[in-house]
mmCIF file of C-alpha atoms in Angstrom:
data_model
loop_
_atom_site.group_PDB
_atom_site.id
_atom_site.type_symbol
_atom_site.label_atom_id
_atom_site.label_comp_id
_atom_site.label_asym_id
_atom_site.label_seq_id
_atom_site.Cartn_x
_atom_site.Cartn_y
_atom_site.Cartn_z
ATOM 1 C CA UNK A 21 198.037 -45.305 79.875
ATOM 2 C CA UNK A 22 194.802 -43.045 81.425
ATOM 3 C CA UNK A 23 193.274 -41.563 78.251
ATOM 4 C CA UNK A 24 192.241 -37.742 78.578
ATOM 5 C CA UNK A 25 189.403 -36.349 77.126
ATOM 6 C CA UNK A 26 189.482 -33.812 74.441
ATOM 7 C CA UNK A 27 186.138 -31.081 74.178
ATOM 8 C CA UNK A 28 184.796 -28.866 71.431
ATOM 9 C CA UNK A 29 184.987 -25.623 72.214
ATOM 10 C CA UNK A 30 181.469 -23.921 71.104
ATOM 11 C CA UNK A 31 181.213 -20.220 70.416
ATOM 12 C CA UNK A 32 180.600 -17.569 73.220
ATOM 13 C CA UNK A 33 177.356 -16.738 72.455
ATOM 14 C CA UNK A 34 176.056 -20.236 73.029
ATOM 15 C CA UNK A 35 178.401 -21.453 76.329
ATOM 16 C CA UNK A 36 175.661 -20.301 78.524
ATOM 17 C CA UNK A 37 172.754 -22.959 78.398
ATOM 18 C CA UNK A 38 175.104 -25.699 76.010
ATOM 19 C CA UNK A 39 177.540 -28.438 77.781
ATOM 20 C CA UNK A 40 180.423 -29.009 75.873
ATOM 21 C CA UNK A 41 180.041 -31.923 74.101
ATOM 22 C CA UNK A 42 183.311 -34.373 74.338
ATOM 23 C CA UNK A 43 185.052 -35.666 70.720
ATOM 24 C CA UNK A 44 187.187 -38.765 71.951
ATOM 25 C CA UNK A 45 189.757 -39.684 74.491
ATOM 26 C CA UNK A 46 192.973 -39.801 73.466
ATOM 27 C CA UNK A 47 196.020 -41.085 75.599
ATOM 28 C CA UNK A 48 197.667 -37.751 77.126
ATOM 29 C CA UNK A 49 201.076 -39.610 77.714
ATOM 30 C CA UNK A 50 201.824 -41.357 74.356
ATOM 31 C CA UNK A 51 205.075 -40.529 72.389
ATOM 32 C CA UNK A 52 205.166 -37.617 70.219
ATOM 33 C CA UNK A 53 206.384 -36.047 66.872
ATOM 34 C CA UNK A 54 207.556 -32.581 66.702
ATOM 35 C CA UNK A 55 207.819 -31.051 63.134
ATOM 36 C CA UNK A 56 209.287 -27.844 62.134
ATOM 37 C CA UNK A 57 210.851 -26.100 59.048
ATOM 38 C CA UNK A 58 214.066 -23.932 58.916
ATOM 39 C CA UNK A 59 211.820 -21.005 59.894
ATOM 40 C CA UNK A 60 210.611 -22.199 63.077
ATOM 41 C CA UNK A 61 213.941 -23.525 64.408
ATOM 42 C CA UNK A 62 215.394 -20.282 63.435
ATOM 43 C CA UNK A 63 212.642 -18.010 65.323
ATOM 44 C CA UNK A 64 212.582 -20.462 68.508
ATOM 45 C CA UNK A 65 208.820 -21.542 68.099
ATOM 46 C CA UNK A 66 210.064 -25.158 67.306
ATOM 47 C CA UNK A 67 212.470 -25.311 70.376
ATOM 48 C CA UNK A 68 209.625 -24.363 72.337
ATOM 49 C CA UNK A 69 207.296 -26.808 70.928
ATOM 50 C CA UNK A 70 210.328 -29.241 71.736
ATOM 51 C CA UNK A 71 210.444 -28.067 75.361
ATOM 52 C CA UNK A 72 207.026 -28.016 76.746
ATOM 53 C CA UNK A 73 206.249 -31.575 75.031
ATOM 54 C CA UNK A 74 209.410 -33.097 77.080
ATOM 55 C CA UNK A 75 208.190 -32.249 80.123
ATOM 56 C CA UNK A 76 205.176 -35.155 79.933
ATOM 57 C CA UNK A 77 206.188 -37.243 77.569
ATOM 58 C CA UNK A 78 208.874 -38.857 74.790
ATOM 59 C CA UNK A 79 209.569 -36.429 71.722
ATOM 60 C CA UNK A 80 210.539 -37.526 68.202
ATOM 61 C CA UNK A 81 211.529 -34.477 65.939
ATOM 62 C CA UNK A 82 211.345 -34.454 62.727
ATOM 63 C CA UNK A 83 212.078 -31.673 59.549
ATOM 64 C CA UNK A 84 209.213 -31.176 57.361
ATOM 65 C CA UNK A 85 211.431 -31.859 54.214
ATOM 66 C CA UNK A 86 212.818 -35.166 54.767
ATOM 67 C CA UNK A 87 209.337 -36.240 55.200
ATOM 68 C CA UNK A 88 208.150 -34.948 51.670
ATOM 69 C CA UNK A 89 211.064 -36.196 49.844
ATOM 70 C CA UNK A 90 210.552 -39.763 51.099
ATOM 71 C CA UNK A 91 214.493 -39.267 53.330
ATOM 72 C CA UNK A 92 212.527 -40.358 56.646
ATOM 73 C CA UNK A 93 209.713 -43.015 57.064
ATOM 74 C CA UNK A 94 207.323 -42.753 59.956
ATOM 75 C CA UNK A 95 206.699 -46.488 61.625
ATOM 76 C CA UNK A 96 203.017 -46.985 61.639
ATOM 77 C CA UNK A 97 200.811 -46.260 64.270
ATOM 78 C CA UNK A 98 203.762 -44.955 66.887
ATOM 79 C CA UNK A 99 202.402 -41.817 68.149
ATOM 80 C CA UNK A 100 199.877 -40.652 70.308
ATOM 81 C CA UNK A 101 200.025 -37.008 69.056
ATOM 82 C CA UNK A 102 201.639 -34.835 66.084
ATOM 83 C CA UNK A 103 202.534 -31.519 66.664
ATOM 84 C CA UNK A 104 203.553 -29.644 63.097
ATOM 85 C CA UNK A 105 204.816 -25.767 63.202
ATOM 86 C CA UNK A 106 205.671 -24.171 60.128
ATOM 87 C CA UNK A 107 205.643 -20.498 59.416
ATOM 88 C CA UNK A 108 202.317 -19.554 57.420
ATOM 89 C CA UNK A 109 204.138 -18.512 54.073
ATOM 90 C CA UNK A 110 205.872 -22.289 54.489
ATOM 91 C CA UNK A 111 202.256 -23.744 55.200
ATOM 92 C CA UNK A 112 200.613 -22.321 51.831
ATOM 93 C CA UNK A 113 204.138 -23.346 50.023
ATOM 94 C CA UNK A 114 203.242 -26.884 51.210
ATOM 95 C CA UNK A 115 199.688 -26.790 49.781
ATOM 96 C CA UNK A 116 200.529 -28.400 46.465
ATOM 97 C CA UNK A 117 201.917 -31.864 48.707
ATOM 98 C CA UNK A 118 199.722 -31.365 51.535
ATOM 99 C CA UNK A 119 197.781 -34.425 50.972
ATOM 100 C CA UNK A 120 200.903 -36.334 50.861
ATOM 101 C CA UNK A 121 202.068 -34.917 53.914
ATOM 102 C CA UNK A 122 198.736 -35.989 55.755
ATOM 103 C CA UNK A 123 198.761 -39.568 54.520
ATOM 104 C CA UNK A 124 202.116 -39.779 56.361
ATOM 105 C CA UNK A 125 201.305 -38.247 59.522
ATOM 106 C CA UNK A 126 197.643 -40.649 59.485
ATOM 107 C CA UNK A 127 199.773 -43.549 59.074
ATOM 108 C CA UNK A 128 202.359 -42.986 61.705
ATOM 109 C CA UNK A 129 199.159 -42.367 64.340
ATOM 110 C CA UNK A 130 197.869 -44.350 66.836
ATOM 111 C CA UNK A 131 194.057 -45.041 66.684
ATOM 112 C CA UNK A 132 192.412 -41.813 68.518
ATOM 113 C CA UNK A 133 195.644 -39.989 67.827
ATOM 114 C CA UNK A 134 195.632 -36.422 67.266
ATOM 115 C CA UNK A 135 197.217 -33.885 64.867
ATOM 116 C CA UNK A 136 198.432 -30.375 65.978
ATOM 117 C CA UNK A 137 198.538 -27.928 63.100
ATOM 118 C CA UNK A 138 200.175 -24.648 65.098
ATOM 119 C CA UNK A 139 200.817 -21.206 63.640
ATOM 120 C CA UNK A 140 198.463 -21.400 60.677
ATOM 121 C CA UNK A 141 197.737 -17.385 60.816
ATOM 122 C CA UNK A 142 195.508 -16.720 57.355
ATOM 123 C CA UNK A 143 197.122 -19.691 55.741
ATOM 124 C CA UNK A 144 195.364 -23.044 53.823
ATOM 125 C CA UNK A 145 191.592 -21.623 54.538
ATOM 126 C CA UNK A 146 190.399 -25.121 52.812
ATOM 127 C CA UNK A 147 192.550 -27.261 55.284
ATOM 128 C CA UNK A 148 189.436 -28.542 57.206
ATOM 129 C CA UNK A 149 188.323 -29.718 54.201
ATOM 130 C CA UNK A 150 191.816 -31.738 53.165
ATOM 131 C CA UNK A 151 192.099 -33.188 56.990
ATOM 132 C CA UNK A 152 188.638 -34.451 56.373
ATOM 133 C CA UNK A 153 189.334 -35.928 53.103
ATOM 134 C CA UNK A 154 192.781 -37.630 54.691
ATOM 135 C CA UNK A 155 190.534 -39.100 56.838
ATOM 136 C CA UNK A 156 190.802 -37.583 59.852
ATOM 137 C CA UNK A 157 188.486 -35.727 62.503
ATOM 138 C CA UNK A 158 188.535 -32.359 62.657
ATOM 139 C CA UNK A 159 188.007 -31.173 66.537
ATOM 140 C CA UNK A 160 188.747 -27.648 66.835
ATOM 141 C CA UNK A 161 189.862 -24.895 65.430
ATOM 142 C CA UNK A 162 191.497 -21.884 67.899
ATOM 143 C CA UNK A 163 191.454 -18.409 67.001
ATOM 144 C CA UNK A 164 195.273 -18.220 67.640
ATOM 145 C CA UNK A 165 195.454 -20.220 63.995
ATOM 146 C CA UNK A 166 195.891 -23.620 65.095
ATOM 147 C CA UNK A 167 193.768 -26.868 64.108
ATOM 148 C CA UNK A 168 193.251 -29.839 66.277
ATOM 149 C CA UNK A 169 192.164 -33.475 64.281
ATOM 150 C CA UNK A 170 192.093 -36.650 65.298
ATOM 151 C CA UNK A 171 192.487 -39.970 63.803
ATOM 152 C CA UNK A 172 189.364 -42.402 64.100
ATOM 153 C CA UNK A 173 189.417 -45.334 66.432
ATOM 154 C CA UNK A 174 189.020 -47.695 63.247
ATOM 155 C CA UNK A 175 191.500 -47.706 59.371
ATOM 156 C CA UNK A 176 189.293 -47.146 56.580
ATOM 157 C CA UNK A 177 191.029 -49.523 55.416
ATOM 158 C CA UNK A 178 190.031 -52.337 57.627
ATOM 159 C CA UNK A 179 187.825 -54.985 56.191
ATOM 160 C CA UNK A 180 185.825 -57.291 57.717
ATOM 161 C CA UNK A 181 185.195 -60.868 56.893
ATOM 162 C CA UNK A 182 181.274 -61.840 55.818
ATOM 163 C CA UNK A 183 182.482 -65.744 56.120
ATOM 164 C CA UNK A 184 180.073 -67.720 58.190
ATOM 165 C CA UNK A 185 180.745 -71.420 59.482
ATOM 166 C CA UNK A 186 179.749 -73.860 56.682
ATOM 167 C CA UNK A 187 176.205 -75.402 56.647
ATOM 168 C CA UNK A 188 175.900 -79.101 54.537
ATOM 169 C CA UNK A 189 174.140 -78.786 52.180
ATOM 170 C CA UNK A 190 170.764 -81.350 52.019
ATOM 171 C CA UNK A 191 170.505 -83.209 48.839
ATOM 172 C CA UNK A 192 167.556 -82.600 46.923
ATOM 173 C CA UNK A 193 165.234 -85.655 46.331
ATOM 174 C CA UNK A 194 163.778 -86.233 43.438
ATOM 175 C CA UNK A 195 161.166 -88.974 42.236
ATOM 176 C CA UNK A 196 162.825 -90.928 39.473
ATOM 177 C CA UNK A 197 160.849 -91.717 36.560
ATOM 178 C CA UNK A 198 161.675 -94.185 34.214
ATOM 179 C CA UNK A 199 159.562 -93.402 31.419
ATOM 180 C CA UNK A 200 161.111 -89.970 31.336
ATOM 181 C CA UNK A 201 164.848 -90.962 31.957
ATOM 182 C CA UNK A 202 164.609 -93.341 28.976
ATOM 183 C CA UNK A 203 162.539 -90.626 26.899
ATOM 184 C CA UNK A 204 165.650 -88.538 27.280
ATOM 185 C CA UNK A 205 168.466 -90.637 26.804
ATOM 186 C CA UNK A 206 166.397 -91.627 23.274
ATOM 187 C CA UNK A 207 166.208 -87.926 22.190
ATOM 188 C CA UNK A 208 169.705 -87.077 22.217
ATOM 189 C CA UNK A 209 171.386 -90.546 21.031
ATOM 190 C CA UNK A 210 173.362 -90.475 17.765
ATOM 191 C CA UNK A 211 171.502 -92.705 16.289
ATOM 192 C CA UNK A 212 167.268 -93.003 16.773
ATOM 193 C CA UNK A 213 166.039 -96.325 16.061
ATOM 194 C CA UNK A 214 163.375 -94.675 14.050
ATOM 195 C CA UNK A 215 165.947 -93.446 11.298
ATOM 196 C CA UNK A 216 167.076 -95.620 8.567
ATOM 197 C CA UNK A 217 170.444 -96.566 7.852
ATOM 198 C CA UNK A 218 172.092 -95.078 4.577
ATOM 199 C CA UNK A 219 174.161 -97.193 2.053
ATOM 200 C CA UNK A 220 176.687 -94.610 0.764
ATOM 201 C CA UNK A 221 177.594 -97.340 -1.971
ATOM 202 C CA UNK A 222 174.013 -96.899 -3.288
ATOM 203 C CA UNK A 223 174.561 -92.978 -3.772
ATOM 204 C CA UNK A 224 177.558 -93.753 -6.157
ATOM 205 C CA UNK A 225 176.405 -93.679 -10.437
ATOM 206 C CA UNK A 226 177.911 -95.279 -13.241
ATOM 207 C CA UNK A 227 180.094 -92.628 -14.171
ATOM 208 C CA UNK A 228 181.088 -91.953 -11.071
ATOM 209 C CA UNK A 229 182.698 -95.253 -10.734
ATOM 210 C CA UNK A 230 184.405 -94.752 -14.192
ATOM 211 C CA UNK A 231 188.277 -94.066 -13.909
ATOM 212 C CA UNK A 232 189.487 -90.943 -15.103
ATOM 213 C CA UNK A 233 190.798 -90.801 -18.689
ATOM 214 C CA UNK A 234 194.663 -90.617 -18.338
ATOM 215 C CA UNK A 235 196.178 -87.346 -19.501
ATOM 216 C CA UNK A 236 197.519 -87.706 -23.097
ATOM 217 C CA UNK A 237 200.743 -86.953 -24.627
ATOM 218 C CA UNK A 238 201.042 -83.332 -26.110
ATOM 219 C CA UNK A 239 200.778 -83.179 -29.646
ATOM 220 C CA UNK A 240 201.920 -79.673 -31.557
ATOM 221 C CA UNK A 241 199.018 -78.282 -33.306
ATOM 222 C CA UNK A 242 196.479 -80.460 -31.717
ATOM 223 C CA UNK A 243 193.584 -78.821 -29.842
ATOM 224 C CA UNK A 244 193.845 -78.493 -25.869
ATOM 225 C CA UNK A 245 191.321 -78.678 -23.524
ATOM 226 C CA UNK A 246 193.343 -77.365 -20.985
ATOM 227 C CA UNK A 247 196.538 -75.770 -19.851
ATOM 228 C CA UNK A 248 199.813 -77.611 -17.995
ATOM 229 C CA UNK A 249 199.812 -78.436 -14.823
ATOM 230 C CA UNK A 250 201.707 -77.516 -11.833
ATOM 231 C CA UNK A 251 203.431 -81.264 -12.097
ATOM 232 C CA UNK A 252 203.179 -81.643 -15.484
ATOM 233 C CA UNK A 253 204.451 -85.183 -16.892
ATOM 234 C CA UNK A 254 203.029 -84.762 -20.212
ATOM 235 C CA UNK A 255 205.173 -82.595 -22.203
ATOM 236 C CA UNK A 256 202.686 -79.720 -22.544
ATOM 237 C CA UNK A 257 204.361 -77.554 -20.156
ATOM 238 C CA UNK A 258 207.680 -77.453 -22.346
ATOM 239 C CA UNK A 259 205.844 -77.091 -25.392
ATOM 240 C CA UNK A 260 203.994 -74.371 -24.143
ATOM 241 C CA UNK A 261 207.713 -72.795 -22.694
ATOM 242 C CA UNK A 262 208.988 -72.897 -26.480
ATOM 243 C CA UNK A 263 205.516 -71.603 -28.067
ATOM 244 C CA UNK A 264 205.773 -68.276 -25.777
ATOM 245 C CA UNK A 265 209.259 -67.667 -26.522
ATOM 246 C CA UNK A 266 208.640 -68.121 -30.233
ATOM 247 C CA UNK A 267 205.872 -66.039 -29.951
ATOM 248 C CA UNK A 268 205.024 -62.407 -30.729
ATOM 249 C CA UNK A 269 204.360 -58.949 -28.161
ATOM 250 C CA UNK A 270 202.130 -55.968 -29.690
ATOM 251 C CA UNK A 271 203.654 -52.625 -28.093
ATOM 252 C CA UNK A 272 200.987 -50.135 -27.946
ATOM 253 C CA UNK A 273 202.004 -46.725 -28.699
ATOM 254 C CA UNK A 274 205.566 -48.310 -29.414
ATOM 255 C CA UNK A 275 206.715 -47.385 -32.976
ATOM 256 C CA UNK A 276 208.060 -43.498 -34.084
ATOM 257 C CA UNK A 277 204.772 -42.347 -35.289
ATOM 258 C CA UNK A 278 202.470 -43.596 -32.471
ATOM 259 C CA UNK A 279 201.244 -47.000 -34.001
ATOM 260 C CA UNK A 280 201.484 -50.718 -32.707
ATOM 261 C CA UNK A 281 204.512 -52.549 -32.871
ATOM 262 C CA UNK A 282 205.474 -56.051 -33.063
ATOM 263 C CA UNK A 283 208.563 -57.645 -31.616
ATOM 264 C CA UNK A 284 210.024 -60.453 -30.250
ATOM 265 C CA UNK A 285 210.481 -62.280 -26.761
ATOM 266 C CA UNK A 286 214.157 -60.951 -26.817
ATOM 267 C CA UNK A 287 213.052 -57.676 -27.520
ATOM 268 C CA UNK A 288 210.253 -57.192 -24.741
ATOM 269 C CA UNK A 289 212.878 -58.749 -22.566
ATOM 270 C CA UNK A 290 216.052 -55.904 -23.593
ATOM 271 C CA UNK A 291 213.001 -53.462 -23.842
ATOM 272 C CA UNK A 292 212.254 -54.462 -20.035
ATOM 273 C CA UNK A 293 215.993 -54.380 -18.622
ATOM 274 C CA UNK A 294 216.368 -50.852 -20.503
ATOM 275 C CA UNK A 295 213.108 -49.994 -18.713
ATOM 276 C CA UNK A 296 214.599 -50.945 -15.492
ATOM 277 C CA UNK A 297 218.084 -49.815 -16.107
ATOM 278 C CA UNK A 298 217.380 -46.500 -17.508
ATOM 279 C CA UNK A 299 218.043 -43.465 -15.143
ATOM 280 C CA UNK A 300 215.585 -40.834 -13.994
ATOM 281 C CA UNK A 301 216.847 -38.162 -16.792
ATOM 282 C CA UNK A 302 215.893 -34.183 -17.126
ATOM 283 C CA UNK A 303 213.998 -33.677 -20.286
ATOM 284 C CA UNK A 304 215.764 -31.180 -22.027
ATOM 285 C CA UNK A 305 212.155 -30.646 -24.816
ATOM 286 C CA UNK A 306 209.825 -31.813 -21.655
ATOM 287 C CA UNK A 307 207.856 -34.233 -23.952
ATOM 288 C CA UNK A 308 209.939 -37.589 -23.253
ATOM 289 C CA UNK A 309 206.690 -38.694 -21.411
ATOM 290 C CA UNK A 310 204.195 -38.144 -24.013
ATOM 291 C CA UNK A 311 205.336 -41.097 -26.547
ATOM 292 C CA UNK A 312 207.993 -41.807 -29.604
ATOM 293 C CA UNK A 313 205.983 -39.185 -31.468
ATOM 294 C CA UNK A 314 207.445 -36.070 -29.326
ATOM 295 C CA UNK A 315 210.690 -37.771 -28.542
ATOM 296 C CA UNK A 316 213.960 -36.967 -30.268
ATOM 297 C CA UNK A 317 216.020 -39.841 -32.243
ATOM 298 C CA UNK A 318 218.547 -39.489 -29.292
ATOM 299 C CA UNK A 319 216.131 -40.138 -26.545
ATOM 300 C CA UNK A 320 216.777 -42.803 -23.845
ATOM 301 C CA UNK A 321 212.757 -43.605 -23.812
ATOM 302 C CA UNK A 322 213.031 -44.299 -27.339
ATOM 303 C CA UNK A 323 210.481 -47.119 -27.771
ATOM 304 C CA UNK A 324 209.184 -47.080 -24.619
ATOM 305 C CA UNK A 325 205.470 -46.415 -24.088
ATOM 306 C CA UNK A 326 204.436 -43.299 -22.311
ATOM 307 C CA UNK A 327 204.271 -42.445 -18.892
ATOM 308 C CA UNK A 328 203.264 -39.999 -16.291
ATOM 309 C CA UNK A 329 205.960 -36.863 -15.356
ATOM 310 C CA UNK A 330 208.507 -37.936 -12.699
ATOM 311 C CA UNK A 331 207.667 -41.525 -12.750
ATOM 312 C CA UNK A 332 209.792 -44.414 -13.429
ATOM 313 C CA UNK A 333 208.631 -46.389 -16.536
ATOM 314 C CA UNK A 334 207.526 -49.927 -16.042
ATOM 315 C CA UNK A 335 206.336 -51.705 -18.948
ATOM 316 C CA UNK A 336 202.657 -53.851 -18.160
ATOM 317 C CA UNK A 337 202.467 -56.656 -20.821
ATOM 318 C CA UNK A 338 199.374 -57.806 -19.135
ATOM 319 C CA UNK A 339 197.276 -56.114 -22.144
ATOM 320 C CA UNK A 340 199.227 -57.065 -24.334
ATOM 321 C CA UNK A 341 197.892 -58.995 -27.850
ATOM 322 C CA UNK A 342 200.063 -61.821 -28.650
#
């Protein structure tokens, strides 16, 4: 395939003493893609396109839409040029996907490839800018409203490998030195021959060899030193289980006038499920939470401390003085 050469056209003012200066060759007989819109096929600028491409070469034709929604995938690197006519109210409707539309149409060209943007009028005045930033070369740009850009001879994605052919590395000689090596291997042993050896039998005292005293039966009445254990074996755990439910709870704030009140096990225990059991009542006087002294005899807090509006009454018998 003879590749053709493809000039910049300067301006008119500075043809006379300027050569034209030439952008790349391109092949001039490749296969081609036609696109074109509704508009175009409709108007007969498409068919046209279609026509006067046939006469050189092969012609692929393609709708603009079936490219955008993903219906038709260009093969990479297939064509030597892409021709794209579109009406210039369909042009600035494209802007918002141009950039996807451009990745496709660099992907399906061949290396020195070019793009033919046709019938661009007053439409996408930043489209230089966008073909650059696809990564292709802008050429020329015609008065008639039509861009020329070409895709570079290399992919910016290409990379190149840095790899170079192995060398051997030379081993690095080094004097050995006995004095040192063994200076070394002395520093960082366990055990330094300078550094006595410990008898841990000798650390042990007298009462430290004693055996503990055996824990002693519980006795009622007789002084504790400490409380039951977890495993207890002894007896003190049941005697202290029939010593708490023998024993006394202090109710603050729990008798009819406001003073302390002493009851029973049983009692904290009914006083608790009532606690627990008792439903979240209107106040018909409003002072149910401010103690016995404000509540009526018919009161279903009756006896229980007081409490905070609209909160359900737990009983704490953490203070409590037993």
């Amino acid at each position: 395939m003879a590749p053709s050469a493809v000039y910049y056209s300067p301006p008119t003012e500075t043809r006379a003493h300027e050569k034209p200066a030439l952008a790349a060759a391109v092949p001039a007989k490749g296969p081609a893609l036609a696109i074109g819109s509704p508009a175009t096929a409709q108007d007969g600028k498409y068919q046209s396109l279609i026509t006067s491409l046939e006469e050189s070469r092969t012609v692929e034709r393609h709708m603009v839409d079936r490219l955008l929604d993903g219906a038709t995938a260009l093969p990479p690197s297939s064509f030597a040029s892409v021709h794209v006519s579109l009406s210039p109210a369909e042009y600035d409707a494209l802007a918002p996907r141009l950039s996807q539309l451009l990745a496709q149409l660099l992907g399906g060209l061949e290396p020195l490839g070019t793009l033919h943007l046709l019938n661009l009028g007053s439409a996408l005045p930043t489209l230089p800018s966008e073909l650059t930033l696809a990564g292709f070369t802008v050429l020329t740009a015609t008065q008639d409203g039509s861009i020329i850009a070409q895709k570079p001879a290399h992919s910016t994605a290409s990379t190149v490998s840095l790899k170079t052919a192995p060398v051997a590395a030379l081993p690095l000689r080094r004097k050995a030195d006995p004095e040192r090596k063994a200076s070394k291997k002395a520093l960082w042993s366990l055990s330094a021959p300078s550094t006595p050896s410990i008898d841990a039998e000798s650390l042990l005292t007298a009462a430290d060899r004693e055996r503990p005293a055996a824990c002693e039966p519980a006795v009622r009445g007789a002084p504790r030193r400490k409380k039951a254990c977890k495993n207890c074996s002894c007896g003190l755990a049941e005697l202290e289980a029939e010593e708490l439910a023998r024993s006394k709870v202090v109710l603050l704030d729990g008798a009819v006038n406001g003073e302390t009140m002493e009851v029973s096990q049983s009692e904290k225990e009914r006083l608790v499920a009532a606690a627990a059991a008792a439903p979240k009542a209107t106040s018909s006087c409003g002072n149910c939470y401010l103690g016995d002294a404000f509540r009526c005899s018919s009161c279903p807090y009756r006896g229980l401390p007081a409490f905070k509006p609209g909160e359900k009454v737990v009983i704490d018998f953490g203070m409590d003085d037993i």
